[in-house]
Coordinates of N, CA and C in Angstrom, one line a residue:
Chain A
X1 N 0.8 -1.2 0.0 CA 0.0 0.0 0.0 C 0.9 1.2 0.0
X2 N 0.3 2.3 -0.5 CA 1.2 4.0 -0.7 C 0.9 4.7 0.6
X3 N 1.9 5.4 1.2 CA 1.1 6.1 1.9 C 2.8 7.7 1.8
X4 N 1.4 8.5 2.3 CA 2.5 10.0 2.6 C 2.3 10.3 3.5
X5 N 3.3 10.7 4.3 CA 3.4 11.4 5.8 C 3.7 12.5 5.9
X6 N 2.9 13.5 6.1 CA 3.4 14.9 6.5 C 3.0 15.4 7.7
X7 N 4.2 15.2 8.6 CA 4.0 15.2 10.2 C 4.1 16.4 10.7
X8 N 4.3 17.2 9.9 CA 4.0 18.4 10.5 C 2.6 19.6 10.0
X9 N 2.0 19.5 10.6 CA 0.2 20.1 10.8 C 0.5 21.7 10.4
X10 N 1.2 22.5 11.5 CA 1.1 23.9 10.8 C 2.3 24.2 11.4
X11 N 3.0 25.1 10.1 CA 4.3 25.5 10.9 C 4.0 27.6 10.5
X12 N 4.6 28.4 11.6 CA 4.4 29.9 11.3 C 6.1 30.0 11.4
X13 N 6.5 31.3 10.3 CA 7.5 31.8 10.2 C 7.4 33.1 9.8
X14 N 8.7 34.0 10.5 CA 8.4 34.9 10.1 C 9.0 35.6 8.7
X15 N 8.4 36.7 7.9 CA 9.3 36.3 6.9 C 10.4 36.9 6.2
X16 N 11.0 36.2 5.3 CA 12.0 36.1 4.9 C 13.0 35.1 6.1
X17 N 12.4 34.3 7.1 CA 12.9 33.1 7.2 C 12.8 32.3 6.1
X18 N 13.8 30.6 6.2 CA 13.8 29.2 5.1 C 12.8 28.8 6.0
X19 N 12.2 28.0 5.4 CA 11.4 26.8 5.8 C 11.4 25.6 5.1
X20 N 11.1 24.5 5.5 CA 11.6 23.0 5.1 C 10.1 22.4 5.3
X21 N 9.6 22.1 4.5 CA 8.2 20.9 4.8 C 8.9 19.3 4.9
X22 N 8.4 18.5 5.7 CA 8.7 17.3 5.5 C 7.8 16.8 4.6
X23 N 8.0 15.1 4.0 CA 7.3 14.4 3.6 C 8.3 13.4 3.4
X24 N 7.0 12.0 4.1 CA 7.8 10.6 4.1 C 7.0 9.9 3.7
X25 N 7.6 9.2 2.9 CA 6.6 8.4 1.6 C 7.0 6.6 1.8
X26 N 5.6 6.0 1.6 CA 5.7 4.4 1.4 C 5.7 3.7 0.6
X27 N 6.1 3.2 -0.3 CA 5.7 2.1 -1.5 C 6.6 1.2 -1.8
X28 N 5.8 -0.1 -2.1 CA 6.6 -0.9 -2.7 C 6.8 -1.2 -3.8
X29 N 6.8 -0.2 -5.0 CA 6.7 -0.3 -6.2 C 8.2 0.7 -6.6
X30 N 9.0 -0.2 -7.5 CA 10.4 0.7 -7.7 C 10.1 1.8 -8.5
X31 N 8.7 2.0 -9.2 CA 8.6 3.2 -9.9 C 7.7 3.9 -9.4
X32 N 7.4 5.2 -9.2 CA 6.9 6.0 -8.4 C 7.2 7.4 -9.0
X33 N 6.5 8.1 -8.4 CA 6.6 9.4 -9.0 C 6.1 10.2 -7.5
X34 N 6.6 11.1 -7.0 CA 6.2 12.2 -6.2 C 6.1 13.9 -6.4
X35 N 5.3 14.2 -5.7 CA 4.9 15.6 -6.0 C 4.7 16.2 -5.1
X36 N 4.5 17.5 -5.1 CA 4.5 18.5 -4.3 C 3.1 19.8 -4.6
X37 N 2.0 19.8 -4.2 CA 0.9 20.8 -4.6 C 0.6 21.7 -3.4
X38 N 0.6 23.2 -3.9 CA 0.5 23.9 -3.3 C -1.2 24.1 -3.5
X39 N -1.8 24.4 -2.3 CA -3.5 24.8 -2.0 C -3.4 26.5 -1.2
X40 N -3.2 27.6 -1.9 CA -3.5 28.8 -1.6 C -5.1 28.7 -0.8
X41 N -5.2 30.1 0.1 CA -6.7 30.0 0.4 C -8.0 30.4 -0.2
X42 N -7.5 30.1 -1.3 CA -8.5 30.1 -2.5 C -8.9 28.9 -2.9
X43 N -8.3 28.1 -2.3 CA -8.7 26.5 -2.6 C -8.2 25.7 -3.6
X44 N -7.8 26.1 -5.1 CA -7.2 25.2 -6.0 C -5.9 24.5 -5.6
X45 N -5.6 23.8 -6.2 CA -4.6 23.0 -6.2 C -3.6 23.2 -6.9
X46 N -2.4 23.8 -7.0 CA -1.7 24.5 -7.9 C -0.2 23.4 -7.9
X47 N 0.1 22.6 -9.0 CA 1.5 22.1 -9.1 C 2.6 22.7 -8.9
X48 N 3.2 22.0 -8.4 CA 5.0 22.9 -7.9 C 6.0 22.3 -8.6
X49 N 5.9 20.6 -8.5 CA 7.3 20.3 -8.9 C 6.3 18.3 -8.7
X50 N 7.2 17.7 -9.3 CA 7.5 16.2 -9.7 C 8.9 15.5 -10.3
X51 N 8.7 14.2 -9.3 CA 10.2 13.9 -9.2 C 9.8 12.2 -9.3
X52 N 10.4 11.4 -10.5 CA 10.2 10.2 -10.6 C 11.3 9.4 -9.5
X53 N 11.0 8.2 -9.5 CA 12.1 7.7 -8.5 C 13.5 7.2 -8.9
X54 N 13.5 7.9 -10.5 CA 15.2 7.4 -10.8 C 16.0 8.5 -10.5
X55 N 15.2 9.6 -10.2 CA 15.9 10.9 -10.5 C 15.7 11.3 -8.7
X56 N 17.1 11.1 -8.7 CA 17.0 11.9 -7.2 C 18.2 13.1 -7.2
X57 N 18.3 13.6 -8.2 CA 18.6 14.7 -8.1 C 18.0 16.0 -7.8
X58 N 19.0 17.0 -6.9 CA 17.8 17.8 -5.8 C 17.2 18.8 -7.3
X59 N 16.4 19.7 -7.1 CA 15.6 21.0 -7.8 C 15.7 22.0 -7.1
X60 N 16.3 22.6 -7.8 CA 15.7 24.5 -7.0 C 15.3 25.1 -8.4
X61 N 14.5 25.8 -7.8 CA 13.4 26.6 -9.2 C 13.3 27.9 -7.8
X62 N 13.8 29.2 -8.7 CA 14.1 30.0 -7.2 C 14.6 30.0 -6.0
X63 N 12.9 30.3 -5.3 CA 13.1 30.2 -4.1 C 13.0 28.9 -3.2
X64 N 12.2 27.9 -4.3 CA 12.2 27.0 -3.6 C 12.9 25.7 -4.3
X65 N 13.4 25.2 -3.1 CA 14.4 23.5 -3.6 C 13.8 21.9 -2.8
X66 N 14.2 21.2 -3.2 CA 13.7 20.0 -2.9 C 14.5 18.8 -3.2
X67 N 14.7 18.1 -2.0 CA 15.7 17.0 -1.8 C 14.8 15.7 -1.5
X68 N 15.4 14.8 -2.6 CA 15.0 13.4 -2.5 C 15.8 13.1 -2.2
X69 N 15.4 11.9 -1.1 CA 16.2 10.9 -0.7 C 16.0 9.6 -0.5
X70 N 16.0 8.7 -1.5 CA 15.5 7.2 -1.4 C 16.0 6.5 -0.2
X71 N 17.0 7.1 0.4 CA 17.5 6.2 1.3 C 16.6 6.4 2.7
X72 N 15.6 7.7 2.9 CA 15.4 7.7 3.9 C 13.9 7.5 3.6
X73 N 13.6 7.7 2.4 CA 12.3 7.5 1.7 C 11.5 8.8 1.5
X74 N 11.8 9.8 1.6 CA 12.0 11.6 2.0 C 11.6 12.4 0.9
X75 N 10.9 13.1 0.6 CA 11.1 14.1 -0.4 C 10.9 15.6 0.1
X76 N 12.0 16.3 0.6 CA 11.3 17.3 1.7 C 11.6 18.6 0.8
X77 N 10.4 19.7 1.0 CA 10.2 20.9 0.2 C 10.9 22.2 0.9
X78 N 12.2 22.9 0.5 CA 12.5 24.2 1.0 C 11.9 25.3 0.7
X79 N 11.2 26.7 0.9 CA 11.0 27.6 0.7 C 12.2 28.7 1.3
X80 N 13.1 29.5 0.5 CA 14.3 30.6 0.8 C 13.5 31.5 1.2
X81 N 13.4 32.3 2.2 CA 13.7 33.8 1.8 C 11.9 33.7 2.1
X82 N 11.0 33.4 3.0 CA 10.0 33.1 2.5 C 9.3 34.5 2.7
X83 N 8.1 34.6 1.8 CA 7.1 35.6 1.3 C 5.7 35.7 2.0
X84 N 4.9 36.5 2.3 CA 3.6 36.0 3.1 C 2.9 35.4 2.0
X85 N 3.3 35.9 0.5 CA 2.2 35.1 -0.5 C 2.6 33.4 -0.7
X86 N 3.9 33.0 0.6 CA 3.7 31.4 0.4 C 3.2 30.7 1.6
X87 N 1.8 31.8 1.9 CA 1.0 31.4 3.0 C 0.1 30.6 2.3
X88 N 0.3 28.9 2.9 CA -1.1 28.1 2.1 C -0.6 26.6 3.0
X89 N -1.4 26.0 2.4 CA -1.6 24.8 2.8 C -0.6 23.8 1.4
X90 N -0.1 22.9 2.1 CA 1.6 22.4 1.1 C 1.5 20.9 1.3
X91 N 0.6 19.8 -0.3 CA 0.4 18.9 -0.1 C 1.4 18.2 -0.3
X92 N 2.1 17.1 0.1 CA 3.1 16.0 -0.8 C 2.2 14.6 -1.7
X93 N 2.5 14.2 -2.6 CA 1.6 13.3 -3.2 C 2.4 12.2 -3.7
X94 N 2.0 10.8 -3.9 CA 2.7 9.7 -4.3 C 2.0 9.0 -5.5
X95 N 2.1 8.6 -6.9 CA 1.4 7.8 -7.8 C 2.2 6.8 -7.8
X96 N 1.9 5.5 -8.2 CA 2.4 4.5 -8.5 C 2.1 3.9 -9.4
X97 N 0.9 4.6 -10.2 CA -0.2 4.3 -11.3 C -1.2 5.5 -11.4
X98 N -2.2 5.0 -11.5 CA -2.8 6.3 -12.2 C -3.5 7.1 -10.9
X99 N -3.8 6.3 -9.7 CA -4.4 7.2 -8.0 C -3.5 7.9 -7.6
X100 N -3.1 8.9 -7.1 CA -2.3 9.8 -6.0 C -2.8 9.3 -4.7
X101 N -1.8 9.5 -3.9 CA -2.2 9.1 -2.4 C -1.6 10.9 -1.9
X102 N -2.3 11.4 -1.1 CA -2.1 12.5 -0.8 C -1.6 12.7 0.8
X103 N -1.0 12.9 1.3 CA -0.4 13.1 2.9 C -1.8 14.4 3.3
X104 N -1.3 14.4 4.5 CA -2.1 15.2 5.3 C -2.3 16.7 5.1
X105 N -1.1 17.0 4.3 CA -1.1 18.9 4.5 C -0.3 19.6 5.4
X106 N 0.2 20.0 4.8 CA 1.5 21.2 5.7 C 0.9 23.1 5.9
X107 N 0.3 23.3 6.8 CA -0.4 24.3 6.3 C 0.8 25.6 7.0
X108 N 1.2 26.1 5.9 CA 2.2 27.2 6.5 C 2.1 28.4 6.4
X109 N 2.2 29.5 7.6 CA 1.8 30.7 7.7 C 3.3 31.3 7.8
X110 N 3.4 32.4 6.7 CA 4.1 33.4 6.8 C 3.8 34.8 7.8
X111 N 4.8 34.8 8.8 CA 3.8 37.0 9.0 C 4.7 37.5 9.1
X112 N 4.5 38.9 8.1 CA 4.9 39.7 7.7 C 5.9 40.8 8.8
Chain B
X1 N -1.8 28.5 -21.5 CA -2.2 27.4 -20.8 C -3.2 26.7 -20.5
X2 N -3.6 25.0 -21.6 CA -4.4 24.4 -20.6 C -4.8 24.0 -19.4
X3 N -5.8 24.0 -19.1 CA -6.3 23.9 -17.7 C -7.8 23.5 -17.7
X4 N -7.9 22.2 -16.9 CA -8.8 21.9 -16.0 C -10.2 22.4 -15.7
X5 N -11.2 22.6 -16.6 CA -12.2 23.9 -15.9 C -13.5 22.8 -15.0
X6 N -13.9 23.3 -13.8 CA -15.1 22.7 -13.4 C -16.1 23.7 -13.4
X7 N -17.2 23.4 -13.2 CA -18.6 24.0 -12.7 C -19.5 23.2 -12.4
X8 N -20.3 23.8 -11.4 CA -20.2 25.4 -10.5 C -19.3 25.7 -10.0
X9 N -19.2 26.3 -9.2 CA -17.7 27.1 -8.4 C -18.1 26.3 -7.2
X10 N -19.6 26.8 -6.9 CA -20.4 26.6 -5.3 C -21.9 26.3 -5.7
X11 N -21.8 25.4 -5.2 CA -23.2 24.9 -5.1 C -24.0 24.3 -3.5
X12 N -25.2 24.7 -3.5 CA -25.5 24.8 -1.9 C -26.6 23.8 -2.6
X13 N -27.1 23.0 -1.5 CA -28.2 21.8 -2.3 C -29.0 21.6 -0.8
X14 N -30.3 20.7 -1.0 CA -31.0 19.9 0.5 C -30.4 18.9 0.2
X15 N -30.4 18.0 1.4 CA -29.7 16.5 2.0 C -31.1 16.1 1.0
X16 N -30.3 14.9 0.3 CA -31.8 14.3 -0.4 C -31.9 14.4 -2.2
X17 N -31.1 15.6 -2.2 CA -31.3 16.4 -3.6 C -29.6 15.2 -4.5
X18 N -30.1 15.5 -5.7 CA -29.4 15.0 -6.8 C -28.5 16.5 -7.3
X19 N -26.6 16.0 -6.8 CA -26.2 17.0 -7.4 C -25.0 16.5 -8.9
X20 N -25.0 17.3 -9.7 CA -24.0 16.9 -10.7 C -23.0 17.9 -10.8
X21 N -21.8 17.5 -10.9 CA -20.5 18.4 -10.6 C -20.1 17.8 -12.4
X22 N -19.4 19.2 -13.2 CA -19.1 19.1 -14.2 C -17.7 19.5 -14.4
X23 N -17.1 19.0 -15.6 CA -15.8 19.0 -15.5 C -15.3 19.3 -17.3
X24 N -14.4 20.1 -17.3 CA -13.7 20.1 -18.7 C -12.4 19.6 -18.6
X25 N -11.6 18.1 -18.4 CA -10.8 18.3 -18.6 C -9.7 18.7 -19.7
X26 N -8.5 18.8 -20.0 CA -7.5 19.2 -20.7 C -7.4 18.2 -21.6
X27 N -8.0 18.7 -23.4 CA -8.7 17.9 -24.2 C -7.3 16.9 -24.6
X28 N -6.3 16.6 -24.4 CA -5.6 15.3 -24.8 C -5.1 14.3 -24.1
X29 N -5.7 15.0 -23.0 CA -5.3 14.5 -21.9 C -6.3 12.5 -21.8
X30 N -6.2 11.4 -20.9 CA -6.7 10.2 -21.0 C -7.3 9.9 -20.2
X31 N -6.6 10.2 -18.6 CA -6.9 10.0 -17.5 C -7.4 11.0 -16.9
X32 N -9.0 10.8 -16.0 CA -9.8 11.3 -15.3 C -10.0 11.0 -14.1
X33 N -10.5 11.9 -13.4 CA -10.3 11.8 -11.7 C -11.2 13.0 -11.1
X34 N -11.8 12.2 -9.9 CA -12.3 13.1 -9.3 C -12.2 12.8 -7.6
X35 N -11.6 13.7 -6.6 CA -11.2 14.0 -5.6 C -11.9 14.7 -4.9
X36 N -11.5 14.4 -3.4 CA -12.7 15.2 -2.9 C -11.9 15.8 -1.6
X37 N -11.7 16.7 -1.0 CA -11.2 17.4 -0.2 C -12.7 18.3 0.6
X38 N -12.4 17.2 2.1 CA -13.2 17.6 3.4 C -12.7 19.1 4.0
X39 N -13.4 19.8 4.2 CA -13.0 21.2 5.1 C -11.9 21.1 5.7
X40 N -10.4 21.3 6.1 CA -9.7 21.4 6.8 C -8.7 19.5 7.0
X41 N -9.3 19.0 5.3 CA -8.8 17.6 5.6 C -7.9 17.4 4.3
X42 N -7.6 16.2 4.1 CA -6.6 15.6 3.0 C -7.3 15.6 1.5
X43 N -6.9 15.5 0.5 CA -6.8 15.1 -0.6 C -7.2 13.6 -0.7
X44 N -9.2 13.5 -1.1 CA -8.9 12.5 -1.1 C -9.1 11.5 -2.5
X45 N -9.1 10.5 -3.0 CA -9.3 9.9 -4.3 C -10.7 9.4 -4.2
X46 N -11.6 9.6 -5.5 CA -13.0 9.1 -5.6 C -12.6 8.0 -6.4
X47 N -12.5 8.1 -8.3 CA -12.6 7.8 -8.7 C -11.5 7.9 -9.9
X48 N -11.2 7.3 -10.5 CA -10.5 7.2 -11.9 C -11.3 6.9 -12.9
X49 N -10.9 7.3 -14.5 CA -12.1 7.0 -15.1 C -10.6 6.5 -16.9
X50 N -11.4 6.0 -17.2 CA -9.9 6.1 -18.3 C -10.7 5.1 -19.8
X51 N -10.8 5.3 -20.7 CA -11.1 4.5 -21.4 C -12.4 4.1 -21.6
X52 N -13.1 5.4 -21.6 CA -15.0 5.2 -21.1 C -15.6 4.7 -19.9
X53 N -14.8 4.5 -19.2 CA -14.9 3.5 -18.1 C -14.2 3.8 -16.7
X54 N -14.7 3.2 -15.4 CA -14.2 3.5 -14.4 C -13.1 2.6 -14.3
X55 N -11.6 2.8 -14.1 CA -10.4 2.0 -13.7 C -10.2 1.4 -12.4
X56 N -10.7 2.7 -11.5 CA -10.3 2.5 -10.1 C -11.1 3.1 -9.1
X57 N -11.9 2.8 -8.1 CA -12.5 3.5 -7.0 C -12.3 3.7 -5.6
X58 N -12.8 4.4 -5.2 CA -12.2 4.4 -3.5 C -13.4 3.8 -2.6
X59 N -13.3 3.3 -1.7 CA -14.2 2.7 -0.6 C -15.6 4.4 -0.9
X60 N -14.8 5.5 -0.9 CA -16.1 7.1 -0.8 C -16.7 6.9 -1.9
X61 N -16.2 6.0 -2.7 CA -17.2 6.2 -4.0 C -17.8 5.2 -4.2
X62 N -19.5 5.3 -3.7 CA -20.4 4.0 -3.1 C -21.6 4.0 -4.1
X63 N -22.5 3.4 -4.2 CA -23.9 3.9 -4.8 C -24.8 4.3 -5.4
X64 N -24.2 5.7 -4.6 CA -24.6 7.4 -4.4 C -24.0 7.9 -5.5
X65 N -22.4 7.5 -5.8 CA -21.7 8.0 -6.5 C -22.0 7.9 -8.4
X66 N -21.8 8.1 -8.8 CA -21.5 8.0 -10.6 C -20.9 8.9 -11.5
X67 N -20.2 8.2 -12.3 CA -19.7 9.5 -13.1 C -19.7 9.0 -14.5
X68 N -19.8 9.8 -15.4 CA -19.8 9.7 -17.3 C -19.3 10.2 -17.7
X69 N -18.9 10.3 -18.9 CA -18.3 11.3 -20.1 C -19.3 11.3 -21.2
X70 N -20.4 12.0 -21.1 CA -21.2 11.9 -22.2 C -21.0 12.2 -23.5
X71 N -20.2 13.2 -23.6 CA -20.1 13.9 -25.3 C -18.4 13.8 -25.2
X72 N -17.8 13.1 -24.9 CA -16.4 13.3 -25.1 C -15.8 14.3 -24.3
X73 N -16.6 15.1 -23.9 CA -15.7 16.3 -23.2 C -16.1 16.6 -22.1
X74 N -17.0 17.0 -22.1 CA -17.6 17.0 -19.9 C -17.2 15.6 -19.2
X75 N -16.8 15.8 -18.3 CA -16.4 14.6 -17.6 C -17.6 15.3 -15.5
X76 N -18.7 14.3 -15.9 CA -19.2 14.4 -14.6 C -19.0 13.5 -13.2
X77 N -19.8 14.5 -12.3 CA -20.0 13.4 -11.1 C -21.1 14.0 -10.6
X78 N -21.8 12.5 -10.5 CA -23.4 12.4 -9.8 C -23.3 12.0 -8.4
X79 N -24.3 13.2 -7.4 CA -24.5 12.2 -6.2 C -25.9 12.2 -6.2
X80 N -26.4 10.8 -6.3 CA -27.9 10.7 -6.4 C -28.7 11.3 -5.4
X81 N -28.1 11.1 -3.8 CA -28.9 11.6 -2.8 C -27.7 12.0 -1.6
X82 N -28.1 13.2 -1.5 CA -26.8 13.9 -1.4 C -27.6 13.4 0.4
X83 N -26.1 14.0 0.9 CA -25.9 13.6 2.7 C -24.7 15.1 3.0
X84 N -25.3 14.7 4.2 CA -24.7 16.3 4.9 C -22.9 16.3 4.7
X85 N -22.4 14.6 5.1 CA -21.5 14.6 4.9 C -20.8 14.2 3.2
X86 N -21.5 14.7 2.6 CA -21.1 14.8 1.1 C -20.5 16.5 1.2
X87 N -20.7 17.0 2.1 CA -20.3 18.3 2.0 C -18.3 18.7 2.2
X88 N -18.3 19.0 1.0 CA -16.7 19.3 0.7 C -16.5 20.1 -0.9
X89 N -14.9 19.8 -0.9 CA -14.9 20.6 -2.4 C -14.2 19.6 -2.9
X90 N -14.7 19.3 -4.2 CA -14.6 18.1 -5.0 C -13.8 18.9 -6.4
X91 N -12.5 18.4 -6.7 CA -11.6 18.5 -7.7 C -12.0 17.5 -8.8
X92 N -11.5 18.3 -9.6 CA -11.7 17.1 -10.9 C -10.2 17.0 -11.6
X93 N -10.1 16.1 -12.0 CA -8.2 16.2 -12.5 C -8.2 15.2 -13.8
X94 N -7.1 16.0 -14.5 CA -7.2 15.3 -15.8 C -5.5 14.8 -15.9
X95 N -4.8 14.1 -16.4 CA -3.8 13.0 -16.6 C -3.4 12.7 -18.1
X96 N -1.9 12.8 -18.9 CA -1.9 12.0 -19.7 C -1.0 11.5 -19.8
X97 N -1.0 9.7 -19.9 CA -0.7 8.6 -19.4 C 0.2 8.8 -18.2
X98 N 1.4 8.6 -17.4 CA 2.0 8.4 -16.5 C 2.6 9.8 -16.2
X99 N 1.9 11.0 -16.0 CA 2.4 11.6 -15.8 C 1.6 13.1 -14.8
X100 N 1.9 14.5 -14.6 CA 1.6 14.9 -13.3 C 0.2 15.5 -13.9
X101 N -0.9 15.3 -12.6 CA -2.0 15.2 -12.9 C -2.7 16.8 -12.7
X102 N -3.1 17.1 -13.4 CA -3.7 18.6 -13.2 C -4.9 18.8 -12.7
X103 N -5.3 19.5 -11.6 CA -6.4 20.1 -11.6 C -7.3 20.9 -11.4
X104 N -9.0 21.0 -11.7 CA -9.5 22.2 -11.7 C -9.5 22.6 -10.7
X105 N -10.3 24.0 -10.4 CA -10.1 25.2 -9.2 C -11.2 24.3 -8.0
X106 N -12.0 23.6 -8.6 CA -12.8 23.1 -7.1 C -14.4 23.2 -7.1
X107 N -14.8 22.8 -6.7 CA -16.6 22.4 -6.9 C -16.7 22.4 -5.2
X108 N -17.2 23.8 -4.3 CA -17.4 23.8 -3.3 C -19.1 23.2 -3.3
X109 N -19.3 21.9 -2.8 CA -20.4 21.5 -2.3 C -21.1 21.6 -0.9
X110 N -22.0 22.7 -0.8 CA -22.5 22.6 0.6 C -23.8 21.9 0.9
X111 N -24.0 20.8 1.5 CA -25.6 20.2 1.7 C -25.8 20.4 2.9
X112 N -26.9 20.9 3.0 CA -28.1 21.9 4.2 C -29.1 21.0 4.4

């Protein structure tokens, strides 16, 4: 079975602090794909980034970077420098086929 | 940029009532999906749909539930008799083949 863990509920920073989201992912399938969706409070679901499981090489796209780590089973999301507009709720996601399995939500407050 | 369109935005209904949630997915897209996110909860999976047909369902999508592709391009979801706790915002997401799944802005369902 898939599963995503995102153990942390709400994190507040102030800003122009880094912040790190965790996410710990399950499967037993060697192919996999993970993701990262951001949910502003406007409610859509907006893509950030996807990372198959051959490619564990890290991403940075700006401000934000992201480290895979098979060995710990980890895909954890940085925000640099953070902004109040990256006040939202911060999904991690797992496919192994065509369902996403979704973790809980990282809901992170920036103040200004 | 393609994208995902749903309608309604918001729809308020009586417990009892028959609601239909409609969907444009991203026309080359193969893979269909519809998700349902509880107030203040996870991402969750209803349904897959792929090939005229349903692929995959989740324990939430019971009965009550149905979904078609009538004309090739709407892609719905039926709740025959709606329930208080049908109340959430239901995403619709479109897929092509193994890859990151997009989706629309959200179908806020409230049943009263």
């Amino acid at each position: 079975a898939q599963k995503v863990t995102q153990a942390q509920t709400e994190i507040s920073v102030v800003e122009k602090e880094d912040v790190t989201l965790d996410c710990v992912y399950e499967t037993r399938d060697t192919t996999y794909y993970l993701f990262w969706y951001k949910q502003p409070p406007s409610g859509e679901l907006v893509f950030l980034i996807r990372r198959n499981s051959f490619d564990e090489q890290n991403e940075i796209s700006g401000r934000y970077s992201w480290n895979f780590q098979k060995s710990t089973s980890s895909f954890n999301f940085t925000i640099t420098a953070s902004q109040v507009v990256d006040s939202a709720v911060y999904f991690c996601a797992l496919t192994t086929g065509n369902q996403f399995y979704f973790g809980t939500g990282t809901s992170l407050t920036v103040i200004p | 940029e393609p994208e995902v369109t749903q309608t309604p935005s918001h729809q308020v209904t009586q417990m009892g009532q028959e609601v239909i949630l409609r969907c444009v997915p991203i026309s080359n897209h193969l893979y269909f999906y519809w998700y349902r996110q509880i107030l203040g909860q996870k991402v969750e999976f209803l349904v897959s749909f792929y090939n005229n047909e349903i692929s995959e369902k989740s324990e939430i999508f019971d009965d009550q539930f149905s979904v078609e592709r009538p004309d090739g391009s709407n892609f719905t979801l039926k709740i025959r008799s709606t329930k208080l706790e049908d109340s959430a915002m239901y995403f619709c997401a479109s897929q092509i083949l193994a890859d990151t799944i997009y989706f629309g802005e959200g179908s806020w369902l409230t049943v009263v």
